[in-house]
PDB file of C-alpha atoms in Angstrom:
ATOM      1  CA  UNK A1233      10.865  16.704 -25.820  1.00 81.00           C
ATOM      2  CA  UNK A1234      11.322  20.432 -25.177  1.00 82.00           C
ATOM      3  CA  UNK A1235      12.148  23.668 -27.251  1.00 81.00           C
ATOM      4  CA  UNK A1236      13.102  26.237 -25.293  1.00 76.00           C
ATOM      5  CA  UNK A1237      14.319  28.146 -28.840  1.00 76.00           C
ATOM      6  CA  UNK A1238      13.214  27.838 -32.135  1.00 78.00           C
ATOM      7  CA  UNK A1239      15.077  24.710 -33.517  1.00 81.00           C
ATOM      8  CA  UNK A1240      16.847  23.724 -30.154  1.00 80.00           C
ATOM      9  CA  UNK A1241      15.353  20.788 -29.666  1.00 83.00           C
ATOM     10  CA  UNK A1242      16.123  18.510 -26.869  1.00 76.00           C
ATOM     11  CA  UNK A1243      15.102  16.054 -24.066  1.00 75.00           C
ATOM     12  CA  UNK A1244      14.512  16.457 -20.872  1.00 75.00           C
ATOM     13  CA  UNK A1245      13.649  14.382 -17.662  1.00 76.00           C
ATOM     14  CA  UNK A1246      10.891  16.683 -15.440  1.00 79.00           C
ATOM     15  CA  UNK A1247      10.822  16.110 -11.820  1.00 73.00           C
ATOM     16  CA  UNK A1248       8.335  17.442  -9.142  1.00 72.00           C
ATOM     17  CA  UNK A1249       7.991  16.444  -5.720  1.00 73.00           C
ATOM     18  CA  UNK A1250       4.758  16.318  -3.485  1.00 75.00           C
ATOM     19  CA  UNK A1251       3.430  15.331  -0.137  1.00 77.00           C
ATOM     20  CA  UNK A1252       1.012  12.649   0.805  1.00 81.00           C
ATOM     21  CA  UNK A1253      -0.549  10.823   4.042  1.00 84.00           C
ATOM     22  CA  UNK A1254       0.411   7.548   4.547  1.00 90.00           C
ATOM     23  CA  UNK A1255      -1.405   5.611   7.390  1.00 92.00           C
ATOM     24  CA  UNK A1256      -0.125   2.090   8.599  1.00 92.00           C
ATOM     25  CA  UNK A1257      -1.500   1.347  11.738  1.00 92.00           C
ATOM     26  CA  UNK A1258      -3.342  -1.648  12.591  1.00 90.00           C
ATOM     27  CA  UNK A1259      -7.295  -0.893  11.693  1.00 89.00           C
ATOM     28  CA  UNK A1260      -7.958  -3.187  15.368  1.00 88.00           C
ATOM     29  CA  UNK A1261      -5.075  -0.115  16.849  1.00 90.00           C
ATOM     30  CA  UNK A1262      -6.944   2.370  15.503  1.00 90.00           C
ATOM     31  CA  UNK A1263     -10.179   1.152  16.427  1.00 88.00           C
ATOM     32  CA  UNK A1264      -9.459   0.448  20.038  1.00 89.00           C
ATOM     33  CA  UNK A1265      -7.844   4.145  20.154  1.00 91.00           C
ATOM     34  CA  UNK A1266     -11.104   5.390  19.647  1.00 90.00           C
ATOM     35  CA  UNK A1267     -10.618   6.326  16.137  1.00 90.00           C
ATOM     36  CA  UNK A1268     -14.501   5.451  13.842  1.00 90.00           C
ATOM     37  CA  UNK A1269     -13.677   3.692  10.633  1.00 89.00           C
ATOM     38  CA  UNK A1270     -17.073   3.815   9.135  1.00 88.00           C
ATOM     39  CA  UNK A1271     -16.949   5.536   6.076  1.00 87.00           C
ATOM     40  CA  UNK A1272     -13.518   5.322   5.447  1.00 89.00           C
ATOM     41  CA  UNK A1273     -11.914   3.895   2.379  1.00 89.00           C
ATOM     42  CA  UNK A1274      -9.055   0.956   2.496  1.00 88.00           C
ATOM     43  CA  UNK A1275      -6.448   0.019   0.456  1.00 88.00           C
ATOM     44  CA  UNK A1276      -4.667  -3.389  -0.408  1.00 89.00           C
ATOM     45  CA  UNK A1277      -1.098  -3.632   1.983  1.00 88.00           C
ATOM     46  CA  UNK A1278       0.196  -5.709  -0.693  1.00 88.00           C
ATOM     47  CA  UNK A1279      -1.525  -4.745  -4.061  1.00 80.00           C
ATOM     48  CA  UNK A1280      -0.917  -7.583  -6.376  1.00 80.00           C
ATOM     49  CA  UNK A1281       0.236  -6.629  -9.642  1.00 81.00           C
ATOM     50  CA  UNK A1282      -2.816  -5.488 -12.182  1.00 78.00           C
ATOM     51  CA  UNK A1283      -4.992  -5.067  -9.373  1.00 77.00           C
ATOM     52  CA  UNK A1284      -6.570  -2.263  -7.575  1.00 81.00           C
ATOM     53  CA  UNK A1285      -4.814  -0.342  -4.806  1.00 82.00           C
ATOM     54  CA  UNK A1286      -8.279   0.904  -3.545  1.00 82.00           C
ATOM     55  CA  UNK A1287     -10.566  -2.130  -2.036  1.00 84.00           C
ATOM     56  CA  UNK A1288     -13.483  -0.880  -0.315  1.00 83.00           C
ATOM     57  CA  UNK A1289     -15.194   1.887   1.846  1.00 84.00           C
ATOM     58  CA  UNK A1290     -15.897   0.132   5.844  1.00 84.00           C
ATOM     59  CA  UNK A1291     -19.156  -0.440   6.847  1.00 80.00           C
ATOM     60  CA  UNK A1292     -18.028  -2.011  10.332  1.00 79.00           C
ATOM     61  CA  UNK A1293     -14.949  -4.084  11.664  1.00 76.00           C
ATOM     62  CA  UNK A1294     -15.553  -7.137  13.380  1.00 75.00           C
ATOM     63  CA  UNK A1295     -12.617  -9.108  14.699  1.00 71.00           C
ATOM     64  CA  UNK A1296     -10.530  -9.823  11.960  1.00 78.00           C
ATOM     65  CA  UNK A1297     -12.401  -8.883   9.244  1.00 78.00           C
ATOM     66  CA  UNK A1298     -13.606  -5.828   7.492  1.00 76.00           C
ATOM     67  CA  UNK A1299     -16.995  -5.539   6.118  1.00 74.00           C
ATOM     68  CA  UNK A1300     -16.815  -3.519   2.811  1.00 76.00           C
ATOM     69  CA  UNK A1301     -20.296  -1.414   2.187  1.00 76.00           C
ATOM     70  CA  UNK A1302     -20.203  -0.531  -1.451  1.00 69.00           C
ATOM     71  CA  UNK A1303     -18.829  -4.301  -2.528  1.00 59.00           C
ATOM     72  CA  UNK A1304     -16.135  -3.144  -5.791  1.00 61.00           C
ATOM     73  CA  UNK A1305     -15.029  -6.547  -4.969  1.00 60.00           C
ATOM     74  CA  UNK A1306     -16.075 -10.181  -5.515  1.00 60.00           C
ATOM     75  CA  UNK A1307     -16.344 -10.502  -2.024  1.00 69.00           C
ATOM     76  CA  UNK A1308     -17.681  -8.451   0.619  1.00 79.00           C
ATOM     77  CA  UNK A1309     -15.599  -8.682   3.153  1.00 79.00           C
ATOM     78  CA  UNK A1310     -11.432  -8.804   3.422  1.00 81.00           C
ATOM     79  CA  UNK A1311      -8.968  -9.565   6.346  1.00 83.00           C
ATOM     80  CA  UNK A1312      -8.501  -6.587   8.269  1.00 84.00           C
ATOM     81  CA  UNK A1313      -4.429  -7.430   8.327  1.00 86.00           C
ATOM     82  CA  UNK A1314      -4.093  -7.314   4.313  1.00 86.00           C
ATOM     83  CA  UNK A1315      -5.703  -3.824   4.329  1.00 88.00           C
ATOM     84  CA  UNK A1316      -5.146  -0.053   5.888  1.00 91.00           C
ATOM     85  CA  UNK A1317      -6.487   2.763   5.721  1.00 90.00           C
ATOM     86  CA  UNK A1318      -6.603   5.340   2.486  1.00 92.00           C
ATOM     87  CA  UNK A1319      -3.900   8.050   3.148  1.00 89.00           C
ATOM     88  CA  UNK A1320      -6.710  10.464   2.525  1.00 90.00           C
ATOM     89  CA  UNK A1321      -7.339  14.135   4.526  1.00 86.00           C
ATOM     90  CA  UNK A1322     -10.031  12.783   5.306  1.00 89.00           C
ATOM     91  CA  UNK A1323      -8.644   9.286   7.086  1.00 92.00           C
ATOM     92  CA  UNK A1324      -5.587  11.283   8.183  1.00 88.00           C
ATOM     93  CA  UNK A1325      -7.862  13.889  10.833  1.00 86.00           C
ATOM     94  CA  UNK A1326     -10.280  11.950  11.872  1.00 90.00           C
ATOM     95  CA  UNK A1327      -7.367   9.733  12.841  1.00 92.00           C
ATOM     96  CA  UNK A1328      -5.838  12.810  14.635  1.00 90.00           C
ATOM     97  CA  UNK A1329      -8.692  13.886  16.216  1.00 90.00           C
ATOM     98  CA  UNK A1330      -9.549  10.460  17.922  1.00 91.00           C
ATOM     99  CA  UNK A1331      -6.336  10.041  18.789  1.00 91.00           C
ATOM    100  CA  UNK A1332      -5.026  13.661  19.987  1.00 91.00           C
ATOM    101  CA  UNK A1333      -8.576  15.523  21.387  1.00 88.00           C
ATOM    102  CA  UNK A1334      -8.381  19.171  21.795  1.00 89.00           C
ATOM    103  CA  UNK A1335      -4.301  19.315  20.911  1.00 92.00           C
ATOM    104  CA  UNK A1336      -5.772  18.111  17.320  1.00 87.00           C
ATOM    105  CA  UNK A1337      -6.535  21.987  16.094  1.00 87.00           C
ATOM    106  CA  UNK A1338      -2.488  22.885  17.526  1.00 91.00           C
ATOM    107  CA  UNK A1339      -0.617  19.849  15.460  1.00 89.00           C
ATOM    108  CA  UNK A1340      -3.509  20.387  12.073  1.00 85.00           C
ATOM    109  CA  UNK A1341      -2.243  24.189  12.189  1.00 90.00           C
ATOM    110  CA  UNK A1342       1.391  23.406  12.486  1.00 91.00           C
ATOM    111  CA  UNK A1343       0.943  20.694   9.481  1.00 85.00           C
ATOM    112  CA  UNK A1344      -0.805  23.548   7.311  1.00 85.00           C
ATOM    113  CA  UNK A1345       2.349  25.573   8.516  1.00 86.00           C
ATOM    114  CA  UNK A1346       4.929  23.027   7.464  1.00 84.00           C
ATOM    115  CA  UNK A1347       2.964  22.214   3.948  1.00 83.00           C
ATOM    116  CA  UNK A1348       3.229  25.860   2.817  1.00 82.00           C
ATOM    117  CA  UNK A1349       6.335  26.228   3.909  1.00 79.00           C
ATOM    118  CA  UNK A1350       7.264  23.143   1.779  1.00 78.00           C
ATOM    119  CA  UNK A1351       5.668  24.561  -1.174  1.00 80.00           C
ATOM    120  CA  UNK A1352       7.007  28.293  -0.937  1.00 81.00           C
ATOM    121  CA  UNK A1353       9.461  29.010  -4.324  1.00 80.00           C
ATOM    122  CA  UNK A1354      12.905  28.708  -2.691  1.00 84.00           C
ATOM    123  CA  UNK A1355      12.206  26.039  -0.432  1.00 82.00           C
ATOM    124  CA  UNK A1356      10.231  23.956  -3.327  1.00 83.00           C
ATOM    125  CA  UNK A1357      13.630  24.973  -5.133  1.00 85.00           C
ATOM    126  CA  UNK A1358      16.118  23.386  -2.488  1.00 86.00           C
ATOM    127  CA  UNK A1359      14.072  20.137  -2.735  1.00 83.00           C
ATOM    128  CA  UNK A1360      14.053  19.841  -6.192  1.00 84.00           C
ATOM    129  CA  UNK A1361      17.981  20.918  -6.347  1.00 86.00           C
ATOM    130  CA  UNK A1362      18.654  17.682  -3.715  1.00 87.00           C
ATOM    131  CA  UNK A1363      16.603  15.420  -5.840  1.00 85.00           C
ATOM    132  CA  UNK A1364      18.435  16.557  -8.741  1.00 85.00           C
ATOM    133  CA  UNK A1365      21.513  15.956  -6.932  1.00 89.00           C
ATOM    134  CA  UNK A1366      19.841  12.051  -6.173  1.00 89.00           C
ATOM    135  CA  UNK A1367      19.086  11.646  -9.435  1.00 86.00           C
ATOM    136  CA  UNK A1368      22.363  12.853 -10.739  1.00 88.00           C
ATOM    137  CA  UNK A1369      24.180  10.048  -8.220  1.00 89.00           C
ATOM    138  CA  UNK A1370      22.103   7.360  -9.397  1.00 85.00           C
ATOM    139  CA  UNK A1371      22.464   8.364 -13.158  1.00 84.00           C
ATOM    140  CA  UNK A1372      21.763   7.072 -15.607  1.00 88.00           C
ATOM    141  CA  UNK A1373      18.208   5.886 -14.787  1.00 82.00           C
ATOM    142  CA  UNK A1374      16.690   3.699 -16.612  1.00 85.00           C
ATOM    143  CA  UNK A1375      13.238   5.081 -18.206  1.00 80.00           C
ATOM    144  CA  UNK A1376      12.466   1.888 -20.360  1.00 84.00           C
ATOM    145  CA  UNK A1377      13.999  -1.593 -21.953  1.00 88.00           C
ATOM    146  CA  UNK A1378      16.859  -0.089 -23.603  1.00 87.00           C
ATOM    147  CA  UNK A1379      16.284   3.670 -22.643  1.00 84.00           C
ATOM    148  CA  UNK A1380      18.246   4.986 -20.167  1.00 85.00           C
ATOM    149  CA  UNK A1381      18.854   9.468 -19.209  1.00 82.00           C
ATOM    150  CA  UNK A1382      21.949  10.361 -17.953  1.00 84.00           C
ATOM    151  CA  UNK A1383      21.014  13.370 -15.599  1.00 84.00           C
ATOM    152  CA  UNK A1384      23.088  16.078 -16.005  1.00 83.00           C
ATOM    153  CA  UNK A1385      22.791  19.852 -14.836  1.00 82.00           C
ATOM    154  CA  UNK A1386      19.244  21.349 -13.892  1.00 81.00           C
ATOM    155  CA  UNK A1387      17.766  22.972 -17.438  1.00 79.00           C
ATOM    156  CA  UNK A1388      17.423  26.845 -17.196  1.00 79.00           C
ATOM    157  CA  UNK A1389      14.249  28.296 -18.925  1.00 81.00           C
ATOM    158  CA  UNK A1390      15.604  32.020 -19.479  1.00 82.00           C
ATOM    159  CA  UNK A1391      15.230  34.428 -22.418  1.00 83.00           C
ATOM    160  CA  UNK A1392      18.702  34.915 -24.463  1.00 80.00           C
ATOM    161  CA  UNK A1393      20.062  38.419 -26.077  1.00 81.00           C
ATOM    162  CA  UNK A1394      19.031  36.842 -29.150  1.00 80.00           C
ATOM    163  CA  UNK A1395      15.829  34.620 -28.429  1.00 80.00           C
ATOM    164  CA  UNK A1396      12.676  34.710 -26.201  1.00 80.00           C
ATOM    165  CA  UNK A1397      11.331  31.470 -24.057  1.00 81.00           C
ATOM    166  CA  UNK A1398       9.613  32.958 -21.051  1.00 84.00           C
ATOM    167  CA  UNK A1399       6.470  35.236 -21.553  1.00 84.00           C
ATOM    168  CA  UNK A1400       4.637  37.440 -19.107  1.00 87.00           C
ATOM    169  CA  UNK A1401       0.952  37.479 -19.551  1.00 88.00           C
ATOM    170  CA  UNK A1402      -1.062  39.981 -18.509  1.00 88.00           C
ATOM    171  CA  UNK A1403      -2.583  39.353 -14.744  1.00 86.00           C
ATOM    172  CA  UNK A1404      -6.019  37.849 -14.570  1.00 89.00           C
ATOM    173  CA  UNK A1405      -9.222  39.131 -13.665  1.00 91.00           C
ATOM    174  CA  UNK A1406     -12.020  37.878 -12.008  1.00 91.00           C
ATOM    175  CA  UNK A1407     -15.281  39.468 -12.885  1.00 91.00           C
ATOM    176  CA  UNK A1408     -18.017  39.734  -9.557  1.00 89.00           C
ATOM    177  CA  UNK A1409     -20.980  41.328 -11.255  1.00 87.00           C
ATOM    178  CA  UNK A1410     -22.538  40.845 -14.707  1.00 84.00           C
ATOM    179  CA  UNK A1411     -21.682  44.003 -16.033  1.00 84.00           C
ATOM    180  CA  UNK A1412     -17.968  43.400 -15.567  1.00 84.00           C
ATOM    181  CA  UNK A1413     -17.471  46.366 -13.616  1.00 87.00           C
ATOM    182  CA  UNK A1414     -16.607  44.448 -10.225  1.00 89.00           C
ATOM    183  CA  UNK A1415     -13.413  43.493 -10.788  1.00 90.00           C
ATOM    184  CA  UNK A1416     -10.125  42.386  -9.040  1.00 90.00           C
ATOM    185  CA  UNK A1417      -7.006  41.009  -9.618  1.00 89.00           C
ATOM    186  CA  UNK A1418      -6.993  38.194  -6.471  1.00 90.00           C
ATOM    187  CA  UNK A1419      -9.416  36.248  -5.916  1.00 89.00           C
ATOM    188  CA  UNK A1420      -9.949  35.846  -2.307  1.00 88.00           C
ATOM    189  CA  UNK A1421      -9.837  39.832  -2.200  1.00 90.00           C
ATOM    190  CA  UNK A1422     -12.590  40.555  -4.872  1.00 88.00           C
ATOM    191  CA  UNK A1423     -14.599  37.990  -2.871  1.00 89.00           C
ATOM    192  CA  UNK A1424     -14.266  40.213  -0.258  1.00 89.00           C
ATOM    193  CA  UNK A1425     -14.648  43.756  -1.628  1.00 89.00           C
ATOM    194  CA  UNK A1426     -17.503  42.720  -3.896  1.00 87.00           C
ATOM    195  CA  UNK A1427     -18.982  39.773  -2.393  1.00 85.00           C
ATOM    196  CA  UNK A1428     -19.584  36.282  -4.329  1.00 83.00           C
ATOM    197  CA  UNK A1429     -20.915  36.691  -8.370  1.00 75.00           C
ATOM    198  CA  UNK A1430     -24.511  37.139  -8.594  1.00 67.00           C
ATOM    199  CA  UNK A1431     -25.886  36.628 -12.441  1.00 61.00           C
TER     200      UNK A1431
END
């Protein structure tokens, strides 16, 4: 339920997009390649339904099967085909750096590149106009037994000649001494000018 104006109540479906790492090689693939599991976490291929996605962290691969080193489990071990790897950062480089050597640093760069460009207002805006446009094709969608939205044109938060919905606060400041004289608007750049907050 949203109010954009005093009285004007109505509902609305919210929609965001993100990015995530997905990893679904073979853990024997990615082992041979040169690529240490140790450490890493796995997850079920085929979670059944109530349980877990997350099984384990690896202690060591042997064969076929996985030895888990924190045991979350009944059982301390799992067959390395019904799991993969954790889509983490973490899982995701070390991956890449086993696998591509010194062109690692080029390709992480060009992924940091490619994520803020993703998340930059008017190209964030494009995506979520095209999954509006998805949404609006496959409407209505069904939200629960008996509930269904019909998606219709994207909602508009803007302030009328006659009513107010959007606010500008006043800009933050971050405060780098304990007097509160070191001041500055940015983080990163106060960091910088004054140095980190010492009490």
């Amino acid at each position: 339920m949203i109010e954009l104006r005093d009285g004007d109540s109505r509902i609305g479906l919210f929609v965001t997009t993100g990015m995530r790492y997905e990893i679904d090689a073979d853990l024997s693939d990615l082992q041979q390649a040169g690529v240490d599991l140790s450490g890493l976490y796995v997850v079920w291929r085929k979670a059944q339904v109530g349980q877990r996605r997350l099984v384990d962290r690896i202690q060591t691969r042997n064969d076929d099967v996985v030895l888990l080193s924190e045991a979350t489990i009944a059982d301390s071990t799992v067959a390395a085909a019904d799991v993969r790897l954790e889509g983490s950062l973490e899982s995701f480089f070390r991956c890449l750096d086993a696998l591509l050597g010194n062109r690692y640093a080029g390709l992480r760069n060009a992924i940091d590149d490619a994520e803020a460009n993703f998340r930059l207002g008017p190209a964030f805006d494009a995506v979520v106009e095209r999954m509006g446009d998805f949404l609006r094709r496959k409407s209505p969608v069904t939200l629960a037994q008996g509930v269904e939205a019909h998606v219709g044109s994207r909602l508009v938060i803007e302030n009328g000649a006659e009513s107010t919905s959007v606010y500008t606060v006043p800009p933050v400041e971050y405060v780098y001494d304990r007097a509160g004289s070191k001041l500055h608007e940015l983080a990163w750049v106060g960091l910088q000018t004054h140095g980190p907050y010492r009490s």
